[in-house]
Amino acid sequence: MLGGFAVTGDEDGLPRGTRSLLLLGPAEPGFWDHLQSQPEWDDAPDPVDRWSRRVIGRLACDLGAKALFPFGGPPYHPFYAWALRTGLVWESPVRLLVHARQGLMVSFRGALALKEAVPLPPPAPRPCDTCPAPCLTACPPRALTGAGYDLPACHAYLDQPQGQDCMTGGCLVRRACPVSAAYARLPEQSAYHMRQFHK
């Protein structure tokens, strides 16, 4: 669990009667190796999404909860806004979400909407408040900065030979985050997601 928050009344986008929302995502070390051993890891499209639907969907059934996913839209559930309500995730200087333990490598695979109020992790200090923000200057083509994200410039850079470091090891901005650097995400996992992003 990457965080959660209490829901005191019915809200748009949440099932009626939701009293707690828990946000779920990969935990390393271990997730990437586990995922590759699962039946969804085949030649069909979207293995990570299919795995998420099966595993989180089953968990929701076992708990009497409702599973919600950041994919499958439109419309899309507001995972960015939900994450900001947890006290464990914040907007970084480059506007990507940053997690207290995973840094800029955080990703959400789903959420559980529970009808019960459950204990939640306490808020944590925002790591960016004491960080020199190397993320602001880590992008070689300046496609991702505090001013925003230039998607065409990012893709153009990834098409060049010098973009191969990002393609094989993951986004340099995400990797520049000190919290990300201490998190045990494998370069192979980042490379897979970069290939999905840059098709």
mmCIF file of C-alpha atoms in Angstrom:
data_model
loop_
_atom_site.group_PDB
_atom_site.id
_atom_site.type_symbol
_atom_site.label_atom_id
_atom_site.label_comp_id
_atom_site.label_asym_id
_atom_site.label_seq_id
_atom_site.Cartn_x
_atom_site.Cartn_y
_atom_site.Cartn_z
ATOM 1 C CA MET A 1 0.000 0.000 0.000
ATOM 2 C CA LEU A 2 1.402 3.357 -1.040
ATOM 3 C CA GLY A 3 -1.017 5.440 1.000
ATOM 4 C CA GLY A 4 -4.647 6.091 1.652
ATOM 5 C CA PHE A 5 -7.120 8.589 2.985
ATOM 6 C CA ALA A 6 -10.399 8.744 4.845
ATOM 7 C CA VAL A 7 -13.584 9.644 3.002
ATOM 8 C CA THR A 8 -16.173 11.341 5.200
ATOM 9 C CA GLY A 9 -19.027 11.589 2.715
ATOM 10 C CA ASP A 10 -19.982 10.530 -0.760
ATOM 11 C CA GLU A 11 -17.656 12.009 -3.409
ATOM 12 C CA ASP A 12 -17.792 12.145 -7.187
ATOM 13 C CA GLY A 13 -15.647 9.400 -8.681
ATOM 14 C CA LEU A 14 -15.888 7.090 -5.677
ATOM 15 C CA PRO A 15 -18.453 4.347 -5.104
ATOM 16 C CA ARG A 16 -21.290 5.416 -2.835
ATOM 17 C CA GLY A 17 -20.544 4.584 0.781
ATOM 18 C CA THR A 18 -16.748 4.658 0.447
ATOM 19 C CA ARG A 19 -15.114 5.518 3.771
ATOM 20 C CA SER A 20 -11.457 4.670 3.012
ATOM 21 C CA LEU A 21 -9.466 4.672 -0.221
ATOM 22 C CA LEU A 22 -6.206 2.722 -0.331
ATOM 23 C CA LEU A 23 -3.755 3.292 -3.197
ATOM 24 C CA LEU A 24 -1.772 0.257 -4.330
ATOM 25 C CA GLY A 25 1.410 -0.077 -6.336
ATOM 26 C CA PRO A 26 4.547 -2.156 -6.800
ATOM 27 C CA ALA A 27 6.943 -2.730 -3.918
ATOM 28 C CA GLU A 28 10.566 -3.465 -4.693
ATOM 29 C CA PRO A 29 12.605 -5.502 -4.349
ATOM 30 C CA GLY A 30 10.577 -8.436 -5.593
ATOM 31 C CA PHE A 31 7.684 -7.084 -7.626
ATOM 32 C CA TRP A 32 9.329 -7.143 -11.046
ATOM 33 C CA ASP A 33 10.587 -10.732 -10.726
ATOM 34 C CA HIS A 34 7.186 -11.830 -9.417
ATOM 35 C CA LEU A 35 5.307 -10.130 -12.241
ATOM 36 C CA GLN A 36 7.414 -11.835 -14.902
ATOM 37 C CA SER A 37 6.476 -15.249 -13.458
ATOM 38 C CA GLN A 38 2.729 -14.582 -13.715
ATOM 39 C CA PRO A 39 0.368 -15.869 -16.445
ATOM 40 C CA GLU A 40 -0.212 -12.336 -17.759
ATOM 41 C CA TRP A 41 3.463 -12.074 -18.746
ATOM 42 C CA ASP A 42 2.864 -13.364 -22.261
ATOM 43 C CA ASP A 43 2.703 -11.977 -25.784
ATOM 44 C CA ALA A 44 -0.708 -10.325 -25.332
ATOM 45 C CA PRO A 45 -0.950 -6.542 -24.855
ATOM 46 C CA ASP A 46 -0.875 -4.782 -21.482
ATOM 47 C CA PRO A 47 0.432 -7.535 -19.169
ATOM 48 C CA VAL A 48 0.898 -5.167 -16.220
ATOM 49 C CA ASP A 49 -2.665 -3.852 -16.512
ATOM 50 C CA ARG A 50 -4.076 -7.369 -16.884
ATOM 51 C CA TRP A 51 -2.135 -8.558 -13.838
ATOM 52 C CA SER A 52 -3.352 -5.536 -11.868
ATOM 53 C CA ARG A 53 -6.981 -6.234 -12.775
ATOM 54 C CA ARG A 54 -6.721 -9.868 -11.701
ATOM 55 C CA VAL A 55 -4.799 -9.391 -8.460
ATOM 56 C CA ILE A 56 -6.381 -6.170 -7.213
ATOM 57 C CA GLY A 57 -9.808 -7.301 -8.418
ATOM 58 C CA ARG A 58 -9.507 -10.528 -6.420
ATOM 59 C CA LEU A 59 -8.307 -8.616 -3.370
ATOM 60 C CA ALA A 60 -11.313 -6.303 -3.655
ATOM 61 C CA CYS A 61 -13.694 -9.272 -3.819
ATOM 62 C CA ASP A 62 -12.064 -10.852 -0.754
ATOM 63 C CA LEU A 63 -12.426 -7.607 1.221
ATOM 64 C CA GLY A 64 -15.872 -6.584 -0.008
ATOM 65 C CA ALA A 65 -14.274 -3.512 -1.596
ATOM 66 C CA LYS A 66 -14.433 -1.970 -5.060
ATOM 67 C CA ALA A 67 -11.323 -2.026 -7.256
ATOM 68 C CA LEU A 68 -10.505 1.168 -9.170
ATOM 69 C CA PHE A 69 -7.757 1.480 -11.775
ATOM 70 C CA PRO A 70 -5.721 4.315 -13.351
ATOM 71 C CA PHE A 71 -6.158 2.751 -16.807
ATOM 72 C CA GLY A 72 -9.132 1.635 -18.885
ATOM 73 C CA GLY A 73 -10.637 5.084 -19.509
ATOM 74 C CA PRO A 74 -11.763 7.539 -20.481
ATOM 75 C CA PRO A 75 -13.077 8.597 -18.120
ATOM 76 C CA TYR A 76 -10.062 8.120 -15.875
ATOM 77 C CA HIS A 77 -10.049 8.067 -12.086
ATOM 78 C CA PRO A 78 -8.155 11.020 -10.539
ATOM 79 C CA PHE A 79 -5.226 9.051 -9.105
ATOM 80 C CA TYR A 80 -2.967 12.129 -9.120
ATOM 81 C CA ALA A 81 -5.390 14.069 -6.916
ATOM 82 C CA TRP A 82 -6.061 11.029 -4.747
ATOM 83 C CA ALA A 83 -2.332 10.492 -4.184
ATOM 84 C CA LEU A 84 -1.923 14.071 -2.965
ATOM 85 C CA ARG A 85 -4.486 13.395 -0.224
ATOM 86 C CA THR A 86 -2.477 10.568 1.376
ATOM 87 C CA GLY A 87 0.164 12.622 3.180
ATOM 88 C CA LEU A 88 2.779 10.299 1.635
ATOM 89 C CA VAL A 89 2.803 11.646 -1.934
ATOM 90 C CA TRP A 90 3.396 15.199 -3.163
ATOM 91 C CA GLU A 91 3.897 17.170 -6.344
ATOM 92 C CA SER A 92 7.620 17.349 -7.082
ATOM 93 C CA PRO A 93 9.427 20.411 -8.482
ATOM 94 C CA VAL A 94 8.952 18.895 -11.974
ATOM 95 C CA ARG A 95 5.262 18.219 -11.221
ATOM 96 C CA LEU A 96 5.593 14.435 -11.262
ATOM 97 C CA LEU A 97 4.380 12.743 -8.104
ATOM 98 C CA VAL A 98 7.037 11.964 -5.504
ATOM 99 C CA HIS A 99 6.487 9.319 -2.808
ATOM 100 C CA ALA A 100 8.047 9.296 0.652
ATOM 101 C CA ARG A 101 9.789 5.923 0.046
ATOM 102 C CA GLN A 102 9.803 5.485 -3.746
ATOM 103 C CA GLY A 103 10.570 9.019 -4.872
ATOM 104 C CA LEU A 104 9.807 9.746 -8.523
ATOM 105 C CA MET A 105 9.613 5.985 -9.250
ATOM 106 C CA VAL A 106 6.172 5.779 -7.660
ATOM 107 C CA SER A 107 3.435 4.214 -9.763
ATOM 108 C CA PHE A 108 -0.101 3.236 -8.931
ATOM 109 C CA ARG A 109 -1.642 -0.001 -10.186
ATOM 110 C CA GLY A 110 -5.027 0.427 -8.552
ATOM 111 C CA ALA A 111 -7.022 1.432 -5.507
ATOM 112 C CA LEU A 112 -9.417 -0.216 -3.089
ATOM 113 C CA ALA A 113 -12.554 1.675 -2.099
ATOM 114 C CA LEU A 114 -13.611 0.300 1.292
ATOM 115 C CA LYS A 115 -16.927 0.850 3.025
ATOM 116 C CA GLU A 116 -15.180 0.839 6.400
ATOM 117 C CA ALA A 117 -12.894 3.380 8.013
ATOM 118 C CA VAL A 118 -9.522 1.670 8.438
ATOM 119 C CA PRO A 119 -6.282 2.772 10.111
ATOM 120 C CA LEU A 120 -4.047 4.662 7.694
ATOM 121 C CA PRO A 121 -0.306 5.348 7.648
ATOM 122 C CA PRO A 122 0.631 8.652 9.277
ATOM 123 C CA PRO A 123 1.779 11.530 7.058
ATOM 124 C CA ALA A 124 5.501 11.780 6.327
ATOM 125 C CA PRO A 125 7.776 14.773 5.728
ATOM 126 C CA ARG A 126 7.883 15.911 2.093
ATOM 127 C CA PRO A 127 11.367 14.915 0.867
ATOM 128 C CA CYS A 128 11.552 17.808 -1.600
ATOM 129 C CA ASP A 129 11.535 20.336 1.249
ATOM 130 C CA THR A 130 15.138 19.469 2.162
ATOM 131 C CA CYS A 131 16.364 18.449 -1.295
ATOM 132 C CA PRO A 132 18.511 20.495 -3.725
ATOM 133 C CA ALA A 133 16.131 19.343 -6.505
ATOM 134 C CA PRO A 134 18.499 17.709 -9.008
ATOM 135 C CA CYS A 135 15.363 16.698 -10.921
ATOM 136 C CA LEU A 136 15.048 20.271 -12.208
ATOM 137 C CA THR A 137 18.197 20.060 -14.328
ATOM 138 C CA ALA A 138 18.496 16.316 -15.044
ATOM 139 C CA CYS A 139 16.683 16.216 -18.399
ATOM 140 C CA PRO A 140 19.254 16.634 -21.218
ATOM 141 C CA PRO A 141 16.820 18.114 -23.784
ATOM 142 C CA ARG A 142 15.059 20.157 -21.053
ATOM 143 C CA ALA A 143 11.812 18.395 -21.943
ATOM 144 C CA LEU A 144 10.861 17.914 -18.274
ATOM 145 C CA THR A 145 11.536 20.894 -15.984
ATOM 146 C CA GLY A 146 9.776 23.023 -13.436
ATOM 147 C CA ALA A 147 8.145 24.860 -16.342
ATOM 148 C CA GLY A 148 6.319 21.736 -17.473
ATOM 149 C CA TYR A 149 6.633 18.792 -19.822
ATOM 150 C CA ASP A 150 7.392 19.042 -23.537
ATOM 151 C CA LEU A 151 6.287 15.596 -24.712
ATOM 152 C CA PRO A 152 7.391 15.998 -28.371
ATOM 153 C CA ALA A 153 10.876 17.092 -27.239
ATOM 154 C CA CYS A 154 11.101 14.053 -24.968
ATOM 155 C CA HIS A 155 10.191 11.630 -27.758
ATOM 156 C CA ALA A 156 12.557 13.380 -30.190
ATOM 157 C CA TYR A 157 15.429 12.969 -27.718
ATOM 158 C CA LEU A 158 14.626 9.299 -27.155
ATOM 159 C CA ASP A 159 14.884 8.746 -30.919
ATOM 160 C CA GLN A 160 18.528 9.909 -30.831
ATOM 161 C CA PRO A 161 21.536 7.760 -29.842
ATOM 162 C CA GLN A 162 22.092 9.921 -26.752
ATOM 163 C CA GLY A 163 18.579 9.027 -25.579
ATOM 164 C CA GLN A 164 19.513 5.372 -25.111
ATOM 165 C CA ASP A 165 20.551 5.907 -21.482
ATOM 166 C CA CYS A 166 16.966 6.895 -20.717
ATOM 167 C CA MET A 167 15.588 4.025 -22.797
ATOM 168 C CA THR A 168 17.669 1.365 -21.058
ATOM 169 C CA GLY A 169 17.805 2.733 -17.518
ATOM 170 C CA GLY A 170 14.755 4.937 -17.181
ATOM 171 C CA CYS A 171 14.052 8.654 -17.211
ATOM 172 C CA LEU A 172 17.052 10.652 -15.963
ATOM 173 C CA VAL A 173 14.762 13.039 -14.093
ATOM 174 C CA ARG A 174 13.211 10.185 -12.113
ATOM 175 C CA ARG A 175 16.655 8.689 -11.486
ATOM 176 C CA ALA A 176 18.068 12.030 -10.277
ATOM 177 C CA CYS A 177 15.736 12.072 -7.276
ATOM 178 C CA PRO A 178 17.722 11.001 -4.173
ATOM 179 C CA VAL A 179 14.728 9.062 -2.850
ATOM 180 C CA SER A 180 14.377 7.258 -6.192
ATOM 181 C CA ALA A 181 18.093 6.450 -6.176
ATOM 182 C CA ALA A 182 17.711 4.705 -2.808
ATOM 183 C CA TYR A 183 14.683 2.702 -3.984
ATOM 184 C CA ALA A 184 15.308 -0.815 -5.316
ATOM 185 C CA ARG A 185 13.685 -0.473 -8.734
ATOM 186 C CA LEU A 186 15.497 -2.498 -11.387
ATOM 187 C CA PRO A 187 16.728 -0.796 -14.573
ATOM 188 C CA GLU A 188 15.031 -3.611 -16.530
ATOM 189 C CA GLN A 189 11.658 -2.538 -15.167
ATOM 190 C CA SER A 190 12.302 1.088 -16.087
ATOM 191 C CA ALA A 191 13.441 0.010 -19.563
ATOM 192 C CA TYR A 192 10.213 -1.940 -20.082
ATOM 193 C CA HIS A 193 8.096 1.073 -19.170
ATOM 194 C CA MET A 194 10.186 3.340 -21.391
ATOM 195 C CA ARG A 195 9.545 0.999 -24.323
ATOM 196 C CA GLN A 196 5.814 1.126 -23.615
ATOM 197 C CA PHE A 197 5.948 4.917 -23.419
ATOM 198 C CA HIS A 198 8.099 5.448 -26.524
ATOM 199 C CA LYS A 199 6.428 3.317 -29.189
#
